[in-house]
């Protein structure tokens, strides 16, 4: 039997993974079998549904229950909800997981400059990932990521790690859904940006 891309893709990622992990059959044997019955494959996600499109664009993709929720309240209501993140209560698991990083990422403690640079940057990255996964404020987190990339600061220049922690909370996160003029002004006056630009 000749293997074609269409045949390989038709078997689906589930059968490929099963073939690679089972150890009972070679990959060639798995590919040359007939296609799996329809009930053995995972159900297809409604990729073209308005709820799915919205969650892929506004959020980091759908979390369990998100598609049904957006479908029930409507796309416009979900967007309005996301534009007022302060009204959205966060999941308790997010606070619990971020709590382990709180001492390191709290700019008010005055202990930022005692922390190891690599640990600070790793904690900042970890907090961004945790928020992307667990936060109900998905649009805010997407915009924080966007503006962080736009107003890029090399974290390991000088006191960059410490200043970047403050910049993330006081500049980017505060103005992520606000006016661009306010964000640009705050970034221009940010200690992290001034240090990065050697001003």
XYZ file of N, CA, C and O in Angstrom:
796
model
N 0.849 -1.175 0.000
C 0.000 0.000 0.000
C 0.892 1.234 0.000
O 1.833 1.319 0.786
N 0.563 2.188 -0.846
C 1.348 3.414 -0.943
C 0.846 4.427 0.087
O -0.346 4.690 0.182
N 1.775 4.975 0.883
C 1.399 5.971 1.878
C 1.358 7.352 1.235
O 2.307 7.760 0.579
N 0.265 8.027 1.427
C 0.129 9.393 0.937
C -0.137 10.307 2.115
O -0.507 9.846 3.201
N 0.058 11.604 1.906
C -0.247 12.561 2.986
C -1.705 12.449 3.409
O -2.035 12.509 4.576
N -2.587 12.308 2.411
C -4.014 12.229 2.713
C -4.308 11.025 3.608
O -5.082 11.109 4.552
N -3.660 9.890 3.311
C -3.868 8.673 4.097
C -3.347 8.859 5.523
O -4.016 8.507 6.496
N -2.160 9.447 5.652
C -1.567 9.659 6.970
C -2.420 10.614 7.788
O -2.741 10.354 8.946
N -2.825 11.729 7.165
C -3.656 12.693 7.885
C -5.025 12.128 8.207
O -5.628 12.461 9.214
N -5.527 11.243 7.338
C -6.840 10.640 7.570
C -6.868 9.762 8.807
O -7.906 9.578 9.428
N -5.733 9.200 9.154
C -5.685 8.351 10.345
C -5.795 9.159 11.623
O -6.154 8.630 12.667
N -5.441 10.450 11.541
C -5.604 11.325 12.704
C -4.468 11.215 13.689
O -3.767 10.212 13.761
N -4.316 12.277 14.451
C -3.236 12.354 15.430
C -3.375 11.308 16.514
O -2.385 10.811 17.048
N -4.612 10.931 16.836
C -4.817 9.958 17.908
C -4.239 8.606 17.532
O -3.529 7.969 18.315
N -4.493 8.157 16.294
C -3.979 6.844 15.911
C -2.469 6.873 15.759
O -1.792 5.890 16.039
N -1.896 8.003 15.303
C -0.446 8.120 15.187
C 0.189 8.022 16.568
O 1.143 7.284 16.784
N -0.366 8.801 17.514
C 0.173 8.772 18.876
C 0.045 7.385 19.476
O 0.960 6.885 20.127
N -1.092 6.731 19.226
C -1.280 5.387 19.770
C -0.263 4.421 19.175
O 0.290 3.578 19.871
N 0.000 4.579 17.872
C 0.979 3.708 17.217
C 2.372 3.929 17.756
O 3.138 2.992 17.923
N 2.712 5.188 18.019
C 4.046 5.485 18.527
C 4.230 5.030 19.954
O 5.316 4.639 20.365
N 3.169 5.090 20.732
C 3.281 4.799 22.153
C 2.964 3.356 22.516
O 3.334 2.889 23.580
N 2.251 2.648 21.644
C 1.794 1.314 22.034
C 2.934 0.307 22.125
O 2.919 -0.557 22.975
N 3.898 0.410 21.217
C 4.995 -0.540 21.232
C 4.603 -1.898 20.683
O 5.426 -2.775 20.513
N 3.331 -2.114 20.373
C 2.861 -3.392 19.857
C 2.945 -3.459 18.346
O 3.040 -4.532 17.788
N 2.861 -2.308 17.690
C 2.876 -2.294 16.239
C 3.917 -1.281 15.779
O 4.169 -0.290 16.436
N 4.476 -1.526 14.622
C 5.387 -0.541 14.057
C 4.565 0.590 13.461
O 3.370 0.438 13.193
N 5.205 1.705 13.227
C 4.521 2.854 12.635
C 4.003 2.501 11.248
O 2.900 2.876 10.870
N 4.784 1.742 10.484
C 4.361 1.357 9.139
C 3.108 0.486 9.198
O 2.171 0.656 8.421
N 3.048 -0.432 10.176
C 1.852 -1.275 10.315
C 0.635 -0.429 10.654
O -0.447 -0.652 10.139
N 0.816 0.549 11.507
C -0.304 1.402 11.914
C -0.828 2.190 10.718
O -2.018 2.337 10.529
N 0.091 2.703 9.874
C -0.326 3.515 8.729
C -0.976 2.686 7.622
O -1.768 3.190 6.861
N -0.593 1.451 7.510
C -1.119 0.652 6.409
C -2.427 -0.026 6.756
O -3.045 -0.628 5.903
N -2.888 0.056 7.993
C -4.195 -0.479 8.348
C -5.287 0.411 7.778
O -5.062 1.568 7.443
N -6.470 -0.133 7.735
C -7.601 0.678 7.306
C -7.878 1.747 8.362
O -7.479 1.620 9.518
N -8.577 2.797 7.967
C -8.897 3.894 8.873
C -9.700 3.374 10.058
O -10.460 2.418 9.949
N -9.527 4.023 11.190
C -10.260 3.646 12.392
C -11.746 3.927 12.216
O -12.127 4.834 11.479
N -12.587 3.179 12.911
C -14.015 3.492 12.847
C -14.285 4.891 13.410
O -13.540 5.388 14.254
N -15.362 5.508 12.951
C -15.664 6.895 13.316
C -15.796 7.080 14.819
O -15.406 8.111 15.364
N -16.336 6.078 15.534
C -16.534 6.252 16.975
C -15.223 6.126 17.764
O -15.171 6.435 18.943
N -14.135 5.686 17.128
C -12.842 5.579 17.809
C -12.076 6.899 17.786
O -11.136 7.082 18.539
N -12.478 7.818 16.912
C -11.804 9.108 16.816
C -12.462 10.111 17.748
O -13.664 10.028 18.019
N -11.687 11.083 18.251
C -12.295 12.091 19.126
C -13.275 12.947 18.334
O -13.117 13.122 17.122
N -14.311 13.468 19.003
C -15.278 14.299 18.287
C -14.608 15.565 17.772
O -13.738 16.133 18.424
N -15.000 15.974 16.594
C -14.419 17.183 15.997
C -14.938 18.412 16.724
O -16.111 18.484 17.091
N -14.047 19.360 16.965
C -14.464 20.616 17.592
C -15.126 21.506 16.553
O -14.732 21.513 15.392
N -16.127 22.277 16.958
C -16.807 23.164 16.013
C -15.930 24.379 15.704
O -16.150 25.474 16.185
N -14.900 24.155 14.869
C -13.892 25.182 14.604
C -14.500 26.423 13.981
O -14.068 27.529 14.225
N -15.522 26.269 13.185
C -16.095 27.405 12.479
C -17.194 28.117 13.267
O -17.757 29.078 12.779
N -17.503 27.665 14.438
C -18.559 28.319 15.207
C -18.083 29.698 15.664
O -16.890 29.908 15.907
N -18.992 30.658 15.773
C -18.602 32.000 16.230
C -17.927 31.977 17.606
O -16.982 32.722 17.848
N -18.406 31.121 18.496
C -17.817 31.035 19.837
C -16.374 30.561 19.762
O -15.488 31.115 20.429
N -16.122 29.563 18.945
C -14.767 29.020 18.823
C -13.829 30.054 18.186
O -12.697 30.233 18.636
N -14.303 30.716 17.132
C -13.487 31.756 16.492
C -13.140 32.857 17.478
O -12.005 33.315 17.550
N -14.131 33.295 18.247
C -13.908 34.362 19.223
C -12.879 33.943 20.266
O -11.954 34.696 20.572
N -13.022 32.751 20.810
C -12.107 32.291 21.850
C -10.687 32.098 21.326
O -9.732 32.276 22.063
N -10.550 31.749 20.065
C -9.213 31.623 19.478
C -8.572 32.973 19.217
O -7.358 33.067 19.120
N -9.369 34.013 19.092
C -8.826 35.343 18.799
C -8.704 36.214 20.037
O -7.726 36.929 20.212
N -9.705 36.207 20.886
C -9.734 37.081 22.062
C -9.027 36.436 23.245
O -8.409 37.113 24.049
N -9.119 35.134 23.334
C -8.535 34.400 24.456
C -7.377 33.550 23.948
O -6.967 33.668 22.805
N -6.867 32.699 24.805
C -5.815 31.766 24.420
C -6.421 30.443 23.965
O -5.846 29.390 24.149
N -7.583 30.502 23.377
C -8.296 29.310 22.962
C -9.310 28.917 24.022
O -9.323 29.464 25.126
N -10.180 27.977 23.699
C -11.233 27.602 24.642
C -10.727 26.742 25.790
O -9.916 25.845 25.590
N -11.212 27.060 26.970
C -10.980 26.208 28.133
C -12.229 25.344 28.295
O -13.247 25.619 27.672
N -12.194 24.315 29.123
C -13.397 23.488 29.295
C -14.603 24.351 29.684
O -14.538 25.145 30.618
N -15.677 24.213 28.930
C -16.912 24.937 29.204
C -17.023 26.296 28.546
O -18.101 26.893 28.519
N -15.920 26.817 27.989
C -15.948 28.165 27.405
C -16.821 28.265 26.162
O -17.554 29.234 25.985
N -16.739 27.281 25.273
C -17.513 27.342 24.032
C -19.007 27.369 24.359
O -19.755 28.192 23.818
N -19.439 26.499 25.248
C -20.857 26.457 25.622
C -21.278 27.758 26.293
O -22.373 28.278 26.048
N -20.414 28.320 27.113
C -20.745 29.562 27.813
C -20.892 30.721 26.837
O -21.836 31.504 26.915
N -19.941 30.857 25.899
C -20.021 31.932 24.907
C -21.253 31.745 24.036
O -21.952 32.712 23.718
N -21.545 30.508 23.674
C -22.731 30.238 22.858
C -24.006 30.621 23.606
O -24.960 31.121 23.008
N -24.019 30.435 24.929
C -25.234 30.743 25.690
C -25.400 32.233 25.970
O -26.507 32.748 25.912
N -24.307 32.963 26.263
C -24.451 34.393 26.572
C -24.312 35.273 25.336
O -24.701 36.432 25.344
N -23.704 34.734 24.287
C -23.518 35.481 23.056
C -22.127 36.091 22.959
O -21.481 36.391 23.966
N -21.685 36.282 21.721
C -20.358 36.812 21.449
C -20.196 38.220 22.003
O -19.201 38.546 22.657
N -21.192 39.085 21.767
C -21.102 40.484 22.212
C -21.009 40.574 23.737
O -20.224 41.363 24.267
N -21.780 39.756 24.438
C -21.751 39.781 25.903
C -20.399 39.318 26.432
O -19.875 39.864 27.405
N -19.813 38.310 25.790
C -18.502 37.828 26.213
C -17.441 38.912 26.020
O -16.605 39.138 26.899
N -17.492 39.601 24.884
C -16.516 40.662 24.626
C -16.677 41.779 25.654
O -15.691 42.286 26.197
N -17.910 42.175 25.950
C -18.153 43.217 26.959
C -17.603 42.794 28.312
O -17.014 43.593 29.038
N -17.791 41.535 28.648
C -17.260 40.988 29.899
C -15.738 41.113 29.937
O -15.163 41.515 30.951
N -15.089 40.767 28.830
C -13.633 40.797 28.762
C -13.088 42.223 28.790
O -11.964 42.446 29.230
N -13.874 43.178 28.321
C -13.426 44.575 28.324
C -13.520 45.215 29.706
O -13.046 46.331 29.902
N -14.126 44.527 30.656
C -14.203 44.997 32.045
C -13.601 43.926 32.952
O -14.306 43.295 33.743
N -12.288 43.694 32.853
C -11.675 42.567 33.580
C -11.777 42.684 35.093
O -11.808 41.671 35.785
N -11.831 43.912 35.600
C -11.913 44.070 37.053
C -13.200 43.481 37.627
O -13.261 43.148 38.818
N -14.222 43.307 36.797
C -15.492 42.735 37.264
C -15.481 41.205 37.231
O -16.394 40.578 37.755
N -14.476 40.620 36.607
C -14.396 39.162 36.513
C -13.612 38.595 37.692
O -12.433 38.909 37.857
N -14.258 37.785 38.483
C -13.567 37.133 39.599
C -12.647 36.054 39.053
O -13.025 35.283 38.167
N -11.435 36.024 39.554
C -10.467 35.033 39.089
C -10.738 33.673 39.723
O -11.319 33.578 40.799
N -10.289 32.653 39.036
C -10.395 31.288 39.545
C -9.510 31.145 40.789
O -8.380 31.637 40.798
N -9.986 30.467 41.829
C -9.159 30.285 43.033
C -7.831 29.588 42.755
O -6.834 29.878 43.393
N -7.822 28.690 41.772
C -6.583 27.969 41.467
C -5.499 28.931 40.965
O -4.316 28.722 41.227
N -5.896 30.013 40.281
C -4.909 30.978 39.800
C -4.243 31.684 40.972
O -3.020 31.809 41.026
N -5.045 32.148 41.924
C -4.485 32.821 43.096
C -3.565 31.884 43.879
O -2.507 32.290 44.354
N -3.956 30.631 43.957
C -3.146 29.639 44.675
C -1.795 29.441 43.991
O -0.748 29.468 44.635
N -1.816 29.305 42.685
C -0.567 29.071 41.947
C 0.302 30.322 41.882
O 1.520 30.241 41.963
N -0.332 31.488 41.721
C 0.446 32.727 41.707
C 0.985 33.055 43.095
O 1.985 33.759 43.222
N 0.336 32.533 44.132
C 0.781 32.775 45.504
C 2.190 32.290 45.756
O 2.931 32.879 46.552
N 2.598 31.245 45.058
C 3.951 30.729 45.243
C 4.992 31.682 44.661
O 6.158 31.621 45.027
N 4.554 32.579 43.760
C 5.477 33.534 43.130
C 5.333 34.936 43.711
O 6.096 35.833 43.359
N 4.346 35.128 44.580
C 4.002 36.472 45.054
C 5.164 37.186 45.734
O 5.403 38.366 45.470
N 5.880 36.510 46.594
C 6.982 37.159 47.307
C 8.056 37.641 46.339
O 8.637 38.707 46.520
N 8.282 36.845 45.291
C 9.333 37.189 44.359
C 8.912 38.314 43.405
O 9.723 39.128 43.000
N 7.634 38.365 43.052
C 7.173 39.318 42.039
C 6.456 40.531 42.608
O 5.897 41.322 41.858
N 6.463 40.693 43.920
C 5.793 41.841 44.533
C 6.768 43.011 44.613
O 7.705 42.997 45.402
N 6.540 44.063 43.784
C 7.488 45.179 43.776
C 7.439 46.017 45.051
O 8.333 46.803 45.302
N 6.420 45.827 45.887
C 6.305 46.623 47.107
C 7.151 46.086 48.248
O 7.337 46.755 49.252
N 7.649 44.872 48.103
C 8.410 44.293 49.213
C 9.791 44.908 49.366
O 10.387 44.845 50.422
N 10.311 45.498 48.299
C 11.649 46.069 48.354
C 12.738 45.016 48.304
O 13.917 45.319 48.424
N 12.337 43.758 48.128
C 13.310 42.668 48.111
C 13.668 42.219 46.702
O 14.436 41.272 46.526
N 13.110 42.886 45.690
C 13.373 42.491 44.308
C 14.863 42.465 43.986
O 15.340 41.607 43.263
N 15.597 43.426 44.532
C 17.015 43.543 44.194
C 17.877 42.522 44.933
O 19.066 42.414 44.673
N 17.256 41.762 45.858
C 17.963 40.681 46.537
C 17.804 39.352 45.797
O 18.489 38.385 46.101
N 16.867 39.296 44.844
C 16.591 38.050 44.121
C 17.590 37.822 42.991
O 18.115 38.768 42.415
N 17.792 36.571 42.679
C 18.632 36.184 41.547
C 17.930 36.587 40.246
O 16.728 36.374 40.090
N 18.675 37.179 39.308
C 18.093 37.674 38.059
C 17.360 36.590 37.286
O 16.240 36.793 36.815
N 17.980 35.430 37.156
C 17.362 34.356 36.371
C 16.082 33.864 37.026
O 15.106 33.547 36.336
N 16.088 33.789 38.344
C 14.878 33.347 39.053
C 13.748 34.353 38.869
O 12.594 33.972 38.725
N 14.070 35.645 38.873
C 13.035 36.666 38.672
C 12.418 36.566 37.285
O 11.195 36.615 37.138
N 13.255 36.455 36.266
C 12.744 36.358 34.896
C 11.940 35.075 34.725
O 10.872 35.081 34.100
N 12.403 33.983 35.298
C 11.663 32.721 35.222
C 10.308 32.845 35.922
O 9.293 32.346 35.420
N 10.284 33.517 37.060
C 9.022 33.710 37.786
C 8.059 34.594 36.993
O 6.849 34.357 36.971
N 8.588 35.614 36.331
C 7.755 36.485 35.501
C 7.154 35.697 34.337
O 5.967 35.833 34.036
N 7.960 34.861 33.714
C 7.453 34.016 32.626
C 6.423 33.022 33.128
O 5.400 32.786 32.492
N 6.693 32.433 34.278
C 5.765 31.453 34.837
C 4.434 32.110 35.187
O 3.372 31.539 34.933
N 4.474 33.306 35.731
C 3.218 33.989 36.075
C 2.419 34.318 34.814
O 1.194 34.219 34.804
N 3.111 34.690 33.733
C 2.414 34.974 32.468
C 1.743 33.705 31.938
O 0.603 33.749 31.464
N 2.433 32.579 32.033
C 1.863 31.315 31.573
C 0.673 30.903 32.428
O -0.365 30.485 31.904
N 0.799 31.036 33.745
C -0.308 30.688 34.642
C -1.540 31.540 34.356
O -2.671 31.038 34.331
N -1.325 32.830 34.125
C -2.461 33.705 33.820
C -3.098 33.331 32.477
O -4.319 33.388 32.326
N -2.284 32.990 31.496
C -2.819 32.592 30.189
C -3.674 31.338 30.303
O -4.691 31.205 29.631
N -3.282 30.433 31.177
C -4.008 29.172 31.319
C -5.229 29.304 32.220
O -6.313 28.823 31.880
N -5.094 29.966 33.364
C -6.149 29.941 34.371
C -6.995 31.206 34.487
O -8.077 31.161 35.063
N -6.535 32.320 33.983
C -7.259 33.563 34.194
C -8.560 33.609 33.399
O -8.609 33.180 32.244
N -9.591 34.150 33.995
C -10.846 34.399 33.272
C -10.722 35.684 32.466
O -11.523 35.946 31.593
N -9.704 36.487 32.754
C -9.487 37.758 32.057
C -8.598 37.540 30.842
O -7.510 38.082 30.724
N -9.080 36.736 29.919
C -8.276 36.293 28.790
C -7.864 37.429 27.854
O -6.723 37.482 27.420
N -8.769 38.342 27.559
C -8.409 39.449 26.668
C -7.334 40.323 27.299
O -6.383 40.737 26.625
N -7.451 40.590 28.582
C -6.426 41.384 29.255
C -5.072 40.695 29.170
O -4.064 41.339 28.890
N -5.040 39.393 29.378
C -3.770 38.665 29.325
C -3.192 38.663 27.916
O -1.980 38.777 27.737
N -4.051 38.547 26.905
C -3.561 38.621 25.518
C -2.970 39.996 25.237
O -1.948 40.126 24.580
N -3.627 41.045 25.732
C -3.135 42.400 25.488
C -1.868 42.687 26.290
O -0.984 43.396 25.813
N -1.761 42.148 27.483
C -0.519 42.294 28.258
C 0.631 41.653 27.483
O 1.710 42.243 27.357
N 0.398 40.475 26.942
C 1.442 39.817 26.151
C 1.791 40.654 24.915
O 2.963 40.847 24.587
N 0.771 41.175 24.229
C 0.998 41.975 23.033
C 1.819 43.223 23.348
O 2.817 43.513 22.681
N 1.418 43.981 24.377
C 2.113 45.233 24.703
C 3.491 44.964 25.303
O 4.408 45.768 25.133
N 3.658 43.856 26.002
C 4.983 43.495 26.507
C 5.942 43.267 25.342
O 7.097 43.690 25.385
N 5.446 42.618 24.298
C 6.278 42.402 23.116
C 6.512 43.700 22.356
O 7.589 43.919 21.803
N 5.506 44.558 22.323
C 5.626 45.822 21.587
C 6.640 46.755 22.263
O 7.506 47.321 21.613
N 6.488 46.924 23.579
C 7.417 47.758 24.354
C 8.480 46.853 24.967
O 8.626 46.750 26.183
N 9.222 46.202 24.107
C 10.165 45.168 24.492
C 11.355 45.747 25.257
O 11.923 46.759 24.867
N 11.710 45.091 26.335
C 12.856 45.479 27.158
C 13.685 44.219 27.392
O 13.147 43.192 27.797
N 14.983 44.315 27.125
C 15.847 43.158 27.385
C 16.014 43.011 28.885
O 16.553 43.886 29.559
N 15.541 41.922 29.398
C 15.469 41.749 30.849
C 16.821 41.645 31.534
O 16.933 41.986 32.710
N 17.864 41.209 30.841
C 19.134 40.974 31.516
C 20.126 42.120 31.355
O 21.321 41.942 31.562
N 19.653 43.288 30.989
C 20.536 44.450 30.900
C 20.478 45.214 32.214
O 19.416 45.683 32.620
N 21.592 45.346 32.882
C 21.639 46.085 34.146
C 20.714 45.475 35.185
O 20.778 44.292 35.478
N 19.837 46.301 35.734
C 18.868 45.834 36.730
C 17.533 45.504 36.049
O 16.466 45.634 36.642
N 17.618 45.050 34.818
C 16.443 44.737 34.013
C 15.444 43.796 34.652
O 14.243 44.068 34.626
N 15.884 42.685 35.243
C 14.909 41.766 35.836
C 14.044 42.431 36.907
O 12.832 42.268 36.926
N 14.672 43.189 37.787
C 13.917 43.851 38.856
C 13.000 44.928 38.277
O 11.842 45.049 38.666
N 13.539 45.716 37.354
C 12.750 46.792 36.772
C 11.635 46.254 35.883
O 10.560 46.841 35.793
N 11.863 45.119 35.229
C 10.842 44.518 34.368
C 9.657 44.036 35.187
O 8.512 44.125 34.751
N 9.898 43.518 36.377
C 8.801 43.101 37.262
C 7.917 44.301 37.587
O 6.689 44.229 37.508
N 8.556 45.434 37.910
C 7.778 46.643 38.213
C 7.071 47.151 36.967
O 5.914 47.571 37.021
N 7.748 47.118 35.832
C 7.168 47.580 34.570
C 5.947 46.752 34.195
O 4.940 47.287 33.742
N 6.039 45.448 34.394
C 4.924 44.558 34.056
C 3.668 44.930 34.845
O 2.586 45.008 34.285
N 3.831 45.176 36.136
C 2.664 45.481 36.969
C 2.172 46.907 36.856
O 0.969 47.153 36.742
N 3.096 47.854 36.864
C 2.696 49.262 36.928
C 2.465 49.906 35.571
O 1.726 50.877 35.465
N 3.090 49.410 34.534
C 2.970 50.031 33.213
C 2.089 49.207 32.292
O 0.998 49.637 31.918
N 2.536 48.025 31.941
C 1.843 47.212 30.941
C 0.490 46.732 31.445
O -0.542 46.981 30.829
N 0.475 46.049 32.574
C -0.768 45.467 33.081
C -1.803 46.541 33.411
O -2.996 46.356 33.176
N -1.364 47.675 33.920
C -2.285 48.758 34.278
C -2.959 49.367 33.057
O -4.130 49.729 33.103
N -2.226 49.480 31.952
C -2.737 50.189 30.772
C -3.063 49.265 29.598
O -3.337 49.768 28.498
N -3.047 47.957 29.784
C -3.188 47.014 28.666
C -4.485 47.199 27.883
O -4.502 47.039 26.662
N -5.561 47.541 28.547
C -6.847 47.724 27.861
C -7.252 49.197 27.792
O -8.387 49.504 27.446
N -6.323 50.074 28.098
C -6.637 51.506 28.101
C -6.260 52.184 26.798
O -6.133 51.550 25.745
N -6.044 53.483 26.889
C -5.678 54.273 25.709
C -4.192 54.088 25.411
O -3.359 54.087 26.309
N -3.881 53.999 24.123
C -2.495 53.811 23.701
C -1.614 54.973 24.158
O -0.481 54.773 24.583
N -2.154 56.180 24.091
C -1.389 57.370 24.501
C -0.944 57.260 25.961
O 0.189 57.580 26.306
N -1.840 56.784 26.823
C -1.501 56.616 28.244
C -0.440 55.535 28.434
O 0.483 55.703 29.232
N -0.592 54.449 27.714
C 0.377 53.356 27.809
C 1.752 53.799 27.315
O 2.769 53.535 27.950
N 1.778 54.509 26.190
C 3.051 54.961 25.637
C 3.728 55.955 26.587
O 4.938 55.892 26.803
N 2.935 56.847 27.188
C 3.501 57.794 28.149
C 4.054 57.093 29.376
O 5.136 57.421 29.865
N 3.300 56.105 29.867
C 3.759 55.352 31.044
C 5.021 54.560 30.712
O 5.941 54.478 31.527
N 5.087 54.002 29.507
C 6.273 53.243 29.112
C 7.485 54.163 28.961
O 8.593 53.807 29.353
N 7.263 55.357 28.420
C 8.372 56.309 28.235
C 8.944 56.773 29.573
O 10.124 57.094 29.668
N 8.109 56.795 30.616
C 8.559 57.217 31.952
C 8.938 56.038 32.840
O 9.364 56.222 33.977
N 8.748 54.832 32.343
C 9.031 53.629 33.122
C 10.529 53.518 33.411
O 11.364 53.708 32.522
N 10.870 53.188 34.643
C 12.279 53.014 35.014
C 12.921 51.912 34.177
O 14.093 52.006 33.796
N 12.145 50.874 33.856
C 12.688 49.770 33.063
C 13.042 50.235 31.656
O 14.117 49.919 31.143
N 12.150 51.004 31.036
C 12.423 51.478 29.682
C 13.554 52.499 29.688
O 14.430 52.478 28.813
N 13.561 53.403 30.665
C 14.638 54.413 30.739
C 15.994 53.755 30.919
O 16.972 54.127 30.297
N 16.045 52.738 31.748
C 17.303 52.020 31.976
C 17.725 51.278 30.710
O 18.889 51.289 30.326
N 16.755 50.619 30.079
C 17.044 49.858 28.857
C 17.577 50.756 27.745
O 18.485 50.379 27.017
N 17.043 51.977 27.645
C 17.469 52.900 26.588
C 18.653 53.776 27.016
O 19.013 54.725 26.326
N 19.228 53.471 28.192
C 20.379 54.206 28.723
C 20.101 55.701 28.899
O 20.960 56.544 28.668
N 18.895 56.019 29.331
C 18.558 57.429 29.588
C 18.816 57.740 31.053
O 17.988 57.680 31.867
